[in-house]
Coordinates of C-alpha atoms and ligand atoms in Angstrom, one line a residue:
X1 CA 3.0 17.7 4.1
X2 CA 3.2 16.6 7.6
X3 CA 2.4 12.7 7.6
X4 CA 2.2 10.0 10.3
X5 CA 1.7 6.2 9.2
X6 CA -0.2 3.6 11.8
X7 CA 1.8 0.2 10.8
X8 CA 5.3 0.0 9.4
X9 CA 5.5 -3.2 8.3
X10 CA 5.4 -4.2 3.5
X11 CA 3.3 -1.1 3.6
X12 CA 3.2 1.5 5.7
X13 CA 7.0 1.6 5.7
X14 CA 7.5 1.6 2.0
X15 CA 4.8 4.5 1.6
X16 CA 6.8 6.2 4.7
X17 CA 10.3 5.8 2.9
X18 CA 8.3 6.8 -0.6
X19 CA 6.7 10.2 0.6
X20 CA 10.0 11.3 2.4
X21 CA 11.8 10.7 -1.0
X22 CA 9.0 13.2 -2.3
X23 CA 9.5 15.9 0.5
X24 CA 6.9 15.0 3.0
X25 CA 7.9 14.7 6.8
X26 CA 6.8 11.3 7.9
X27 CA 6.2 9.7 11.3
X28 CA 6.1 5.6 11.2
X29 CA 4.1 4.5 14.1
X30 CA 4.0 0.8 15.4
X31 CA 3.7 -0.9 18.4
X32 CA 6.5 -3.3 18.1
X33 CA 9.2 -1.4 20.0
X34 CA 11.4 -3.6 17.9
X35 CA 10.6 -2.4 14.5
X36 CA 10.6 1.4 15.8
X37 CA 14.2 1.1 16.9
X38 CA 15.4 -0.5 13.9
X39 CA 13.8 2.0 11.6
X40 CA 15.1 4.8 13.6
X41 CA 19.0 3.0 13.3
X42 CA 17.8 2.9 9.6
X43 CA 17.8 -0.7 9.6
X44 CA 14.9 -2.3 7.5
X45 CA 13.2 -4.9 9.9
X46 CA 12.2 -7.1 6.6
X47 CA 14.1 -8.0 2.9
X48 CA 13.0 -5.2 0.5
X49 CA 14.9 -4.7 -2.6
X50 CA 16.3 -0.9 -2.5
X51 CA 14.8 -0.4 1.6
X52 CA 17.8 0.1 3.2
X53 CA 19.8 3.1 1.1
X54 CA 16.2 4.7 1.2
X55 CA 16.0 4.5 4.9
X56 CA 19.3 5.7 5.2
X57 CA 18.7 8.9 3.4
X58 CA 15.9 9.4 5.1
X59 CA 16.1 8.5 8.7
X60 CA 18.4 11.5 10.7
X61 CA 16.1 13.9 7.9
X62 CA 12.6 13.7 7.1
X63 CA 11.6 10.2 8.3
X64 CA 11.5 8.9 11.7
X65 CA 9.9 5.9 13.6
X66 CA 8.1 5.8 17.4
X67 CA 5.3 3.9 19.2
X68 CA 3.6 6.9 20.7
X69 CA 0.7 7.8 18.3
X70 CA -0.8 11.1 20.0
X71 CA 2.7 12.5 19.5
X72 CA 2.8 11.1 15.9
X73 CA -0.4 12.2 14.7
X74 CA -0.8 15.4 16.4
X75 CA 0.7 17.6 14.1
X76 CA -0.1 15.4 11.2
X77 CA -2.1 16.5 7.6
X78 CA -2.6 13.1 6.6
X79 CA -2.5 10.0 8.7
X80 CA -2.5 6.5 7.0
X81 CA -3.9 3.4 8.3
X82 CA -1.6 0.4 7.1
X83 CA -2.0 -2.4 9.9
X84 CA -2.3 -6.0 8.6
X85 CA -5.5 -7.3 7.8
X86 CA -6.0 -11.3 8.2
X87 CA -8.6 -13.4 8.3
X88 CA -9.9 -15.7 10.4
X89 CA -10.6 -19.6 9.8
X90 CA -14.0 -19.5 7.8
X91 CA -11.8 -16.7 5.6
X92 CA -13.8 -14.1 7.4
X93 CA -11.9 -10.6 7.6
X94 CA -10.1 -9.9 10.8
X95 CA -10.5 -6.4 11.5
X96 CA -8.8 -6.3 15.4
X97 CA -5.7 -4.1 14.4
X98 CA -7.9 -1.8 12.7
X99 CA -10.3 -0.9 15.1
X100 CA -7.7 -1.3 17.7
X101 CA -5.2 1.5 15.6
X102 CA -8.6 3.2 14.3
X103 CA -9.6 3.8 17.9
X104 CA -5.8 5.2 18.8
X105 CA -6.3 7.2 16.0
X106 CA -9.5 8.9 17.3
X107 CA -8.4 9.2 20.5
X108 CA -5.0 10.8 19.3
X109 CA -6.9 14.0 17.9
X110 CA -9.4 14.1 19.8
X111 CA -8.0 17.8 21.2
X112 CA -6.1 18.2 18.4
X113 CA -6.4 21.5 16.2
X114 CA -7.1 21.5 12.1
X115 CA -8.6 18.9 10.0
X116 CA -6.5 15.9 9.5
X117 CA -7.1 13.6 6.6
X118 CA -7.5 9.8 7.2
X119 CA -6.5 7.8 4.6
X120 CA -7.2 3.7 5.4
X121 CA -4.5 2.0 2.8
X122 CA -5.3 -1.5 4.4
X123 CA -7.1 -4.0 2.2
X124 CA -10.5 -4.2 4.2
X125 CA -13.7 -5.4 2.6
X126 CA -16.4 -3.0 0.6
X127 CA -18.2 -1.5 3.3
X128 CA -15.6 -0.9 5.9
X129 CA -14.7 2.1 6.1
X130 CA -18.6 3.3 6.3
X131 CA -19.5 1.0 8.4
X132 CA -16.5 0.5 11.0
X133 CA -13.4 3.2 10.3
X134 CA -15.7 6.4 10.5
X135 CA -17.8 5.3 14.0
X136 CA -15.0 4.5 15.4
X137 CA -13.6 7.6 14.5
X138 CA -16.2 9.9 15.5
X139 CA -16.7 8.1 18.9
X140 CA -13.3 8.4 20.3
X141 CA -12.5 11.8 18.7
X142 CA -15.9 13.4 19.0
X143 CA -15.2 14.4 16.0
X144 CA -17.7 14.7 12.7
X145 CA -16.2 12.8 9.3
X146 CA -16.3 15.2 6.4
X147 CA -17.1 18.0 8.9
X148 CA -13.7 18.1 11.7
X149 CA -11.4 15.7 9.5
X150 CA -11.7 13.9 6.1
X151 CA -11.3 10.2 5.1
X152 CA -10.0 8.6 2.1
X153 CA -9.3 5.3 1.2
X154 CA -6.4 4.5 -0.9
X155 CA -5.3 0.8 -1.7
X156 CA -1.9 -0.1 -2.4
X157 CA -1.6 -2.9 -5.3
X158 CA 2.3 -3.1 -4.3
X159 CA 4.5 -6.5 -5.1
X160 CA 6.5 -7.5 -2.5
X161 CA 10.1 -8.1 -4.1
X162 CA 9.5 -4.9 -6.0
X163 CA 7.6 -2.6 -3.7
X164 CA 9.2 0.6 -3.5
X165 CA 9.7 0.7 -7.5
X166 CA 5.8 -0.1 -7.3
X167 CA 5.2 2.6 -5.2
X168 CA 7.2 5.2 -6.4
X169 CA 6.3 4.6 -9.9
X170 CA 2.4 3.0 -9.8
X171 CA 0.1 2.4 -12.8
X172 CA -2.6 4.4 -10.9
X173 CA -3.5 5.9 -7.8
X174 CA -6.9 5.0 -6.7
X175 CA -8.5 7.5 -4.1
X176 CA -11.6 6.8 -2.3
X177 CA -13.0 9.7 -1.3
X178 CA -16.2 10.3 1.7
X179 CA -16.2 14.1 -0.2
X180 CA -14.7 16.1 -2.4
X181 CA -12.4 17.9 0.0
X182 CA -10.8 14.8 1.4
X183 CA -9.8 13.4 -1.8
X184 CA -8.2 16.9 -3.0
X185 CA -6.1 16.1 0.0
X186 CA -4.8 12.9 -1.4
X187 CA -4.5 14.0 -4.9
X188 CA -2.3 16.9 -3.5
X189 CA 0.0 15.0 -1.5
X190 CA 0.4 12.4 -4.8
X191 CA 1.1 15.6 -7.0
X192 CA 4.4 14.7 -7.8
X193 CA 3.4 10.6 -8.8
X194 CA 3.0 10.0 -12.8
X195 CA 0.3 8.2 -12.3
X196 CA -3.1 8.8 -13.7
X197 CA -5.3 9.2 -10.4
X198 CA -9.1 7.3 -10.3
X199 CA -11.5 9.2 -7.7
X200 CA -14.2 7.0 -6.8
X201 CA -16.4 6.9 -3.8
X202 CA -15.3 4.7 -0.6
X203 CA -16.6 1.2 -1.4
X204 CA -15.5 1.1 -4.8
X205 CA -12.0 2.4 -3.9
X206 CA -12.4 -1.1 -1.4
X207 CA -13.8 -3.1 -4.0
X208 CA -11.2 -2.2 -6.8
X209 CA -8.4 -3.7 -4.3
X210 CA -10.5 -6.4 -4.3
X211 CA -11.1 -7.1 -7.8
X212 CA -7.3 -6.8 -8.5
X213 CA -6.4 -9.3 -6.5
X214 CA -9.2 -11.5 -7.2
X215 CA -8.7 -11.2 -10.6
X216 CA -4.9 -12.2 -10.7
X217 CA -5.2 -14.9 -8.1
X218 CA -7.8 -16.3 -11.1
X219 CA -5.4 -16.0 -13.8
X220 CA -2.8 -17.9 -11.9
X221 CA -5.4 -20.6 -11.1
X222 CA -6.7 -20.9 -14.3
X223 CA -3.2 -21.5 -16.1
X224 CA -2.5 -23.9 -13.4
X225 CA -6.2 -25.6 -14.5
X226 CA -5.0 -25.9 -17.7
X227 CA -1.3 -27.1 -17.1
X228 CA -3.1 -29.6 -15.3
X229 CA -4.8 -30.8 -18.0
X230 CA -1.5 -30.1 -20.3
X231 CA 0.3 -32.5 -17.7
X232 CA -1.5 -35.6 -18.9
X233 CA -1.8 -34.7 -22.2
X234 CA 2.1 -34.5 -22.6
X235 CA 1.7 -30.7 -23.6
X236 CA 4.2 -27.9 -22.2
X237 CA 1.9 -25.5 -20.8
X238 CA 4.6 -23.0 -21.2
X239 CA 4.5 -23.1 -24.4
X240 CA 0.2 -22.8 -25.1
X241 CA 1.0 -19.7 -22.4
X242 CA 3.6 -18.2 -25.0
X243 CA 0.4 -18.8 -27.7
X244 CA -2.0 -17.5 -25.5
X245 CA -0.1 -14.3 -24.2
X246 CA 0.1 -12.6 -27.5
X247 CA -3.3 -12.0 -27.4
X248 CA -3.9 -8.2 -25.9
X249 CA -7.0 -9.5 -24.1
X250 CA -4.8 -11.8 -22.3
X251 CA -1.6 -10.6 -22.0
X252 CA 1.4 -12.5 -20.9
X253 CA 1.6 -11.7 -17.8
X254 CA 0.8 -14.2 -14.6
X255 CA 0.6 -17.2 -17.0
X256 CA 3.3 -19.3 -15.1
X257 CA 2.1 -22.0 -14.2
X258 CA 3.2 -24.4 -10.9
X259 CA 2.5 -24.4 -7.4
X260 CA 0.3 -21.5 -7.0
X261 CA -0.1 -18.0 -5.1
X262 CA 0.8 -17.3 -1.6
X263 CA 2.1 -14.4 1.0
X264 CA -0.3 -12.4 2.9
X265 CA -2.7 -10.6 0.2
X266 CA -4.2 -13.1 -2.7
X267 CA -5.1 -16.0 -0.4
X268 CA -6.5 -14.2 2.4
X269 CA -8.4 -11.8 0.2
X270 CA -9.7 -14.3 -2.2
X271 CA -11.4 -15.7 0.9
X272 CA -12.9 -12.9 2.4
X273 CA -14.3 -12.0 -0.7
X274 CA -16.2 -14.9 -0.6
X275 CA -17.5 -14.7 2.2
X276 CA -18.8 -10.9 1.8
X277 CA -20.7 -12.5 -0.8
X278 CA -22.0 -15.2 0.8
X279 CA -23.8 -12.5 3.4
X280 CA -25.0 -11.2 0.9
X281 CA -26.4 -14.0 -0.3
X282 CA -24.5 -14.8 -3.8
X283 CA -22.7 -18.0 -3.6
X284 CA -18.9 -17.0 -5.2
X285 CA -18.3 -20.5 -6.8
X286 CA -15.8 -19.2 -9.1
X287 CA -14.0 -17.6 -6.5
X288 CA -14.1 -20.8 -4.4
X289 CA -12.5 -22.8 -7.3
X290 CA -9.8 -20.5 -7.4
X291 CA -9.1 -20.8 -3.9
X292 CA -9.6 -24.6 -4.4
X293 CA -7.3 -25.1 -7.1
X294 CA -4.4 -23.4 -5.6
X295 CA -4.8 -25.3 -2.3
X296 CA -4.4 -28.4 -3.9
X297 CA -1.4 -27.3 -6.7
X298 CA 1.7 -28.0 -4.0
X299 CA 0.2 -31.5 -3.2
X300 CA 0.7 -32.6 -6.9
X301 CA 4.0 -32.0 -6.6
X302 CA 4.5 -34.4 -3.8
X303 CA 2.1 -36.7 -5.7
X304 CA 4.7 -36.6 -8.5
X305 CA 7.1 -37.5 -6.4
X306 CA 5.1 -40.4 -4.7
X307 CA 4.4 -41.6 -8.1
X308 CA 7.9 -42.1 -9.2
X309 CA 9.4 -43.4 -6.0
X310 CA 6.6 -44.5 -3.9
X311 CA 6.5 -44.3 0.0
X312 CA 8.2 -41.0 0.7
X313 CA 9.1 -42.7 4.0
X314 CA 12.4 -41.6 5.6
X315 CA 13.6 -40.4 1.7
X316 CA 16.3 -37.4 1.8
X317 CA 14.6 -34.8 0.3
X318 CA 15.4 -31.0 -0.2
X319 CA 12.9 -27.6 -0.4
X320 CA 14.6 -25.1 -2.7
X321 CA 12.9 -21.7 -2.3
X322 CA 10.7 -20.7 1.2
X323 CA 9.7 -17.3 0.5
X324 CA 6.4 -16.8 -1.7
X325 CA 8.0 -15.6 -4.0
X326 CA 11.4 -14.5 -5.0
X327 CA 13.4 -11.3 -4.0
X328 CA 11.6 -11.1 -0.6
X329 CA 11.5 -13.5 3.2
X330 CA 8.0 -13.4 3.4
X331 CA 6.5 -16.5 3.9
X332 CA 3.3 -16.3 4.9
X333 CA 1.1 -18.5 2.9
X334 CA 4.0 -19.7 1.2
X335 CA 3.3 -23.0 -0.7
X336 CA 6.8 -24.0 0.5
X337 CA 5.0 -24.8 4.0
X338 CA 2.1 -26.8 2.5
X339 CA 5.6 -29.2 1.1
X340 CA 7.0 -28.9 4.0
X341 CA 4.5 -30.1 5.9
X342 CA 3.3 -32.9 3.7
X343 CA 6.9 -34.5 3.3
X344 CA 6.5 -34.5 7.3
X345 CA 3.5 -36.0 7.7
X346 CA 4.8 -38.8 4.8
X347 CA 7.6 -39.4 7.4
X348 CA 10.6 -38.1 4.9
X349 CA 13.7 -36.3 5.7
X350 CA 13.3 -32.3 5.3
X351 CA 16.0 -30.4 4.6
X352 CA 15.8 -27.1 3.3
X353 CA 17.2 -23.4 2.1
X354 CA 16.2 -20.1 0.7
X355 CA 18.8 -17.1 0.4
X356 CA 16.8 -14.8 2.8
X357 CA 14.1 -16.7 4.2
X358 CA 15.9 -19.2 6.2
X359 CA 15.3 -17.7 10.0
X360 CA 10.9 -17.0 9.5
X361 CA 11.0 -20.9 8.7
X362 CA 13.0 -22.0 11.4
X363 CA 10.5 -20.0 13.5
X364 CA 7.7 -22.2 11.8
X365 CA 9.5 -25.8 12.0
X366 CA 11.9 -25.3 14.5
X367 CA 14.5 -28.7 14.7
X368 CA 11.7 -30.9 12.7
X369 CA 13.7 -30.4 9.5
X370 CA 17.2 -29.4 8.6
X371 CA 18.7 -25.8 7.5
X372 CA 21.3 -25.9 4.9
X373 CA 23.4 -22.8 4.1
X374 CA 23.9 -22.8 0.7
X375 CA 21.6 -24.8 -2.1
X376 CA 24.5 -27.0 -2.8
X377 CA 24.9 -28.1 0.6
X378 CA 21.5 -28.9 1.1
X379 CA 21.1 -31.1 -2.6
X380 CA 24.6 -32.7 -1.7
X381 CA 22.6 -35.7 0.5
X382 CA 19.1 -35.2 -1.2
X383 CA 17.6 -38.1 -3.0
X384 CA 14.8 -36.3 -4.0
X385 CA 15.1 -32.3 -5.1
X386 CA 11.6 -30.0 -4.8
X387 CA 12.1 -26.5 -6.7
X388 CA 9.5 -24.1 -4.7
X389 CA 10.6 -20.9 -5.4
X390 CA 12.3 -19.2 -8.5
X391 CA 15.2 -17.2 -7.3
X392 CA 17.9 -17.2 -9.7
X393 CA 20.5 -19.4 -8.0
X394 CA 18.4 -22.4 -8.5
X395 CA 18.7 -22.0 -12.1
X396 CA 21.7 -24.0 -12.4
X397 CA 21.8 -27.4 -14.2
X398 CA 24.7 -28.8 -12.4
X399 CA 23.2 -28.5 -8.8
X400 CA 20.9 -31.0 -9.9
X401 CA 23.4 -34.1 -11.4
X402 CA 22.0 -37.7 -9.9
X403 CA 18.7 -36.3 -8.1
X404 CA 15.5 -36.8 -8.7
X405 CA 14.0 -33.4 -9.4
X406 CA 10.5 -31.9 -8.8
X407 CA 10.3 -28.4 -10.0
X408 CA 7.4 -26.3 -9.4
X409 CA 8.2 -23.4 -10.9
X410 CA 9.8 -24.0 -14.2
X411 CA 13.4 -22.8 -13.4
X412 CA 14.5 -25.3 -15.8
X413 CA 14.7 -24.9 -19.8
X414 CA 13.7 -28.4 -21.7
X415 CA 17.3 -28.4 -23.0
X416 CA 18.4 -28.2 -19.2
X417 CA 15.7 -30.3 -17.6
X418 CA 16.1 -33.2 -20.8
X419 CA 19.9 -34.1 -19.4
X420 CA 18.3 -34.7 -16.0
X421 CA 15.7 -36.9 -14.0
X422 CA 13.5 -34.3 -13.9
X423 CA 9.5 -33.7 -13.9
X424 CA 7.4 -30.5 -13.6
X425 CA 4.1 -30.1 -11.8
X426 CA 2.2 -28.8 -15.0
X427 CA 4.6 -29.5 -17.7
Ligands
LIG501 P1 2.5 -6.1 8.0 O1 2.0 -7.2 8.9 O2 3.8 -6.2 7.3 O3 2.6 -4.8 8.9 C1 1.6 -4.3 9.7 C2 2.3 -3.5 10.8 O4 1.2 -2.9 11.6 C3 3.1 -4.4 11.8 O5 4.4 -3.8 11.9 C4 2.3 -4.2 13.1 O6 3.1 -4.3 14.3 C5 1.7 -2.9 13.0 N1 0.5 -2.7 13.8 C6 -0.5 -3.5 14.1 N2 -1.4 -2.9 14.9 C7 -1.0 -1.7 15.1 C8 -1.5 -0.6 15.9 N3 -2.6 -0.6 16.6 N4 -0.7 0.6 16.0 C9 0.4 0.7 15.3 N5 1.0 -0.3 14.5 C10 0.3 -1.5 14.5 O7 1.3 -5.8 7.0 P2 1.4 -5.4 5.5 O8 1.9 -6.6 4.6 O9 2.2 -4.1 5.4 O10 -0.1 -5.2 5.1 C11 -0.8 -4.0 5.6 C12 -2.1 -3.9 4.8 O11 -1.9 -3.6 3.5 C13 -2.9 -5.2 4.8 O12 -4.3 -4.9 4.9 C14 -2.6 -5.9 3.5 O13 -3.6 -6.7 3.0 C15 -2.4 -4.6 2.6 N6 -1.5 -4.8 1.5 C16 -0.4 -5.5 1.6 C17 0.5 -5.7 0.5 C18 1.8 -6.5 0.7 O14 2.3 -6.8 -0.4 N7 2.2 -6.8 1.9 C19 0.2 -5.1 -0.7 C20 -1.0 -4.4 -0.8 C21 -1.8 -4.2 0.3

């Protein structure tokens, strides 16, 4: 099929690169001129493990990037909407690049020919697409939903780190569907994906996102809850995670406890949840404990830290890890910021390093802390070490000889962390 995708960034470029690899002739759209040209050099413009030898094979043959939308989405079948969706203080949704791309969209076709298939793969609240995609649609197309084109929406539960494995291979495909004919669309264009496929109307298609993510960012704070309890108790809550995980109901999966979620879905989403409900006149308090509890779990480690040496004042201390998470160099909501910024405000000395995510935090903190290029350079002068993110080269004993360490993320076994001066947030 012909396909044109509105937003290349975690997204809409890793479903571009992932229908191309099934045969589909894609058009990445975006308005940073930036992005398009390094796309169309085959250049990924973020970390992605196994991006770049995708985009190679791609770009020059079925894939290609440009900023003009009518031209993209003229000749298109199906036309994705992948634009970022934040939120705004109160945790409110912040729809502005969707309408803005929704609106390019409609105006694209509005002389086209056929009957295009929209299919909105951004995370937007239940409701949206009703409510906002579809007028916006039919006003600047003059065009009728269900009638002169269809509209599906399809959520993308993706892991950043591991997104193109995810999307080429997903547990299931979720279509939202206005009518029967627009989903048939979608399932078509998935035909190829081993992947059982859930048709469900538009809201629950939104909702399910939402109830993922929701439901994960819970887990994570309730293991943290409870390693925070484990913590006084002298109990390694790795070990009751072990115990727990067996258990089917459970599982073992996101039961590591430490500093928390980040990057640009849980947080955000977990808030505008929230306050969906709070229109509608259901207090979430669960939900707000959740958010709660992980906006508090990077201060403990800096309370750790207080605790053992006191007044962090002018103290050498290192960040290992800035990127949420490993094997990617995003860092938005990363809890390496909220340590970054509280060392700062205690007046210590910041220096910091992360394999890939070095140059977003420079953009962030600019010459208010240090850059190191290699963990060892940047524990050499440290008095005091903070563990923040997982990857693998911080797993090394011997980087860590004569410093006080803080880990966050139990890198460390208890063999490992016994020879050392060493303390974990929930362990
Ligand atoms: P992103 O910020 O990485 O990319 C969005 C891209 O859209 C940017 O390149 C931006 O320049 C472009 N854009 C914005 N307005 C545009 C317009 N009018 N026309 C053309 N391009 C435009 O965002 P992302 O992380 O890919 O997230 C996209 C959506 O998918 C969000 O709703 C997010 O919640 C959801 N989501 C993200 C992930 C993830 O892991 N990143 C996973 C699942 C779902």
């Amino acid at each position: 099929m012909r396909v044109a995708i509105i937003g290349a960034g975690y997204v809409g470029l890793v479903t571009g690169v992932g229908l191309s690899k099934h045969g589909n002739e894609v058009t990445l759209v975006d308005i940073d001129e930036q992005r398009v040209k390094m796309i169309n050099q085959a250049k990924p413009p973020f970390y992605e493990e196994g991006l770049e030898p995708l985009l190679q094979n791609s770009v020059g043959g079925n894939l290609r990037a440009t900023s003009d939308i009518k031209e993209a989405t003229i000749g298109a079948d199906v036309i994705f909407l992948c634009v970022q969706t934040s939120c705004q203080s109160d945790g409110t949704i912040d729809l502005v690049h969707v309408e803005q791309a929704t609106t390019d969209i409609g105006k694209a076709f509005k002389d086209r020919e056929g009957h295009p298939l929209i299919v909105v793969k951004s995370t937007v609240v239940p409701g949206t697409t009703e409510k906002v995609v579809c007028p916006l649609l039919e006003v600047n197309s003059s065009n009728r939903p269900g009638r002169d084109f269809g509209i599906t929406v399809n959520p993308e539960f993706l892991r950043e780190g591991k997104a193109i494995e995810d999307f080429l291979h997903p547990d299931r495909i979720v279509i939202g569907e206005l009518n029967k004919e627009s989903g048939d669309v979608l399932s078509e264009l998935y035909r190829d994906f081993d992947a059982p496929i859930l048709r469900v109307d538009l809201k629950t298609a939104e909702m399910i996102k939402y109830a993922s993510n929701v439901f994960l960012a819970a887990k994570i704070s309730l293991i943290n809850e409870i390693g925070n309890i484990c913590k006084r108790l002298g109990i390694d809550v790795y070990r009751v995670a072990e115990g727990i995980g067996f258990d089917p109901r459970i599982s073992p999966y996101f039961l590591n406890a430490g500093l928390g979620f980040g990057g640009s879905c849980l947080p955000k989403d977990i808030k505008a949840i929230v306050v969906v409900a709070k229109g509608l006149g259901y207090q979430a308090s669960l939900l707000e404990s959740v958010i709660r509890i992980n906006e508090e779990q990077p201060l403990k480690l800096i309370e750790l830290a207080e605790k053992r040496v006191g007044d962090l004042t002018a103290r050498k201390t290192t960040v290992l890890g800035l990127s949420f998470k490993p094997g990617t160099d995003d860092v938005r909501e990363a809890p390496s910021l909220k340590v970054i910024t509280e060392l700062l405000e205690r007046g210590a000395l910041v220096t910091v390093y992360d394999p890939i995510a070095m140059e977003k935090v420079r953009g962030i903190f600019k010459d208010k802390i240090d850059y190191a290029t290699s963990a060892e350079e940047a524990v050499s002068e440290a008095e005091l070490v903070f563990i923040v993110t997982e990857w693998d080269e911080f797993k090394n004993p011997n980087l860590y000889q004569g410093k006080k360490v803080f880990d966050g993320r139990r890198i460390l076994s208890s063999d490992e962390a016994e020879r050392l001066d060493y303390e974990g947030i929930c362990w």
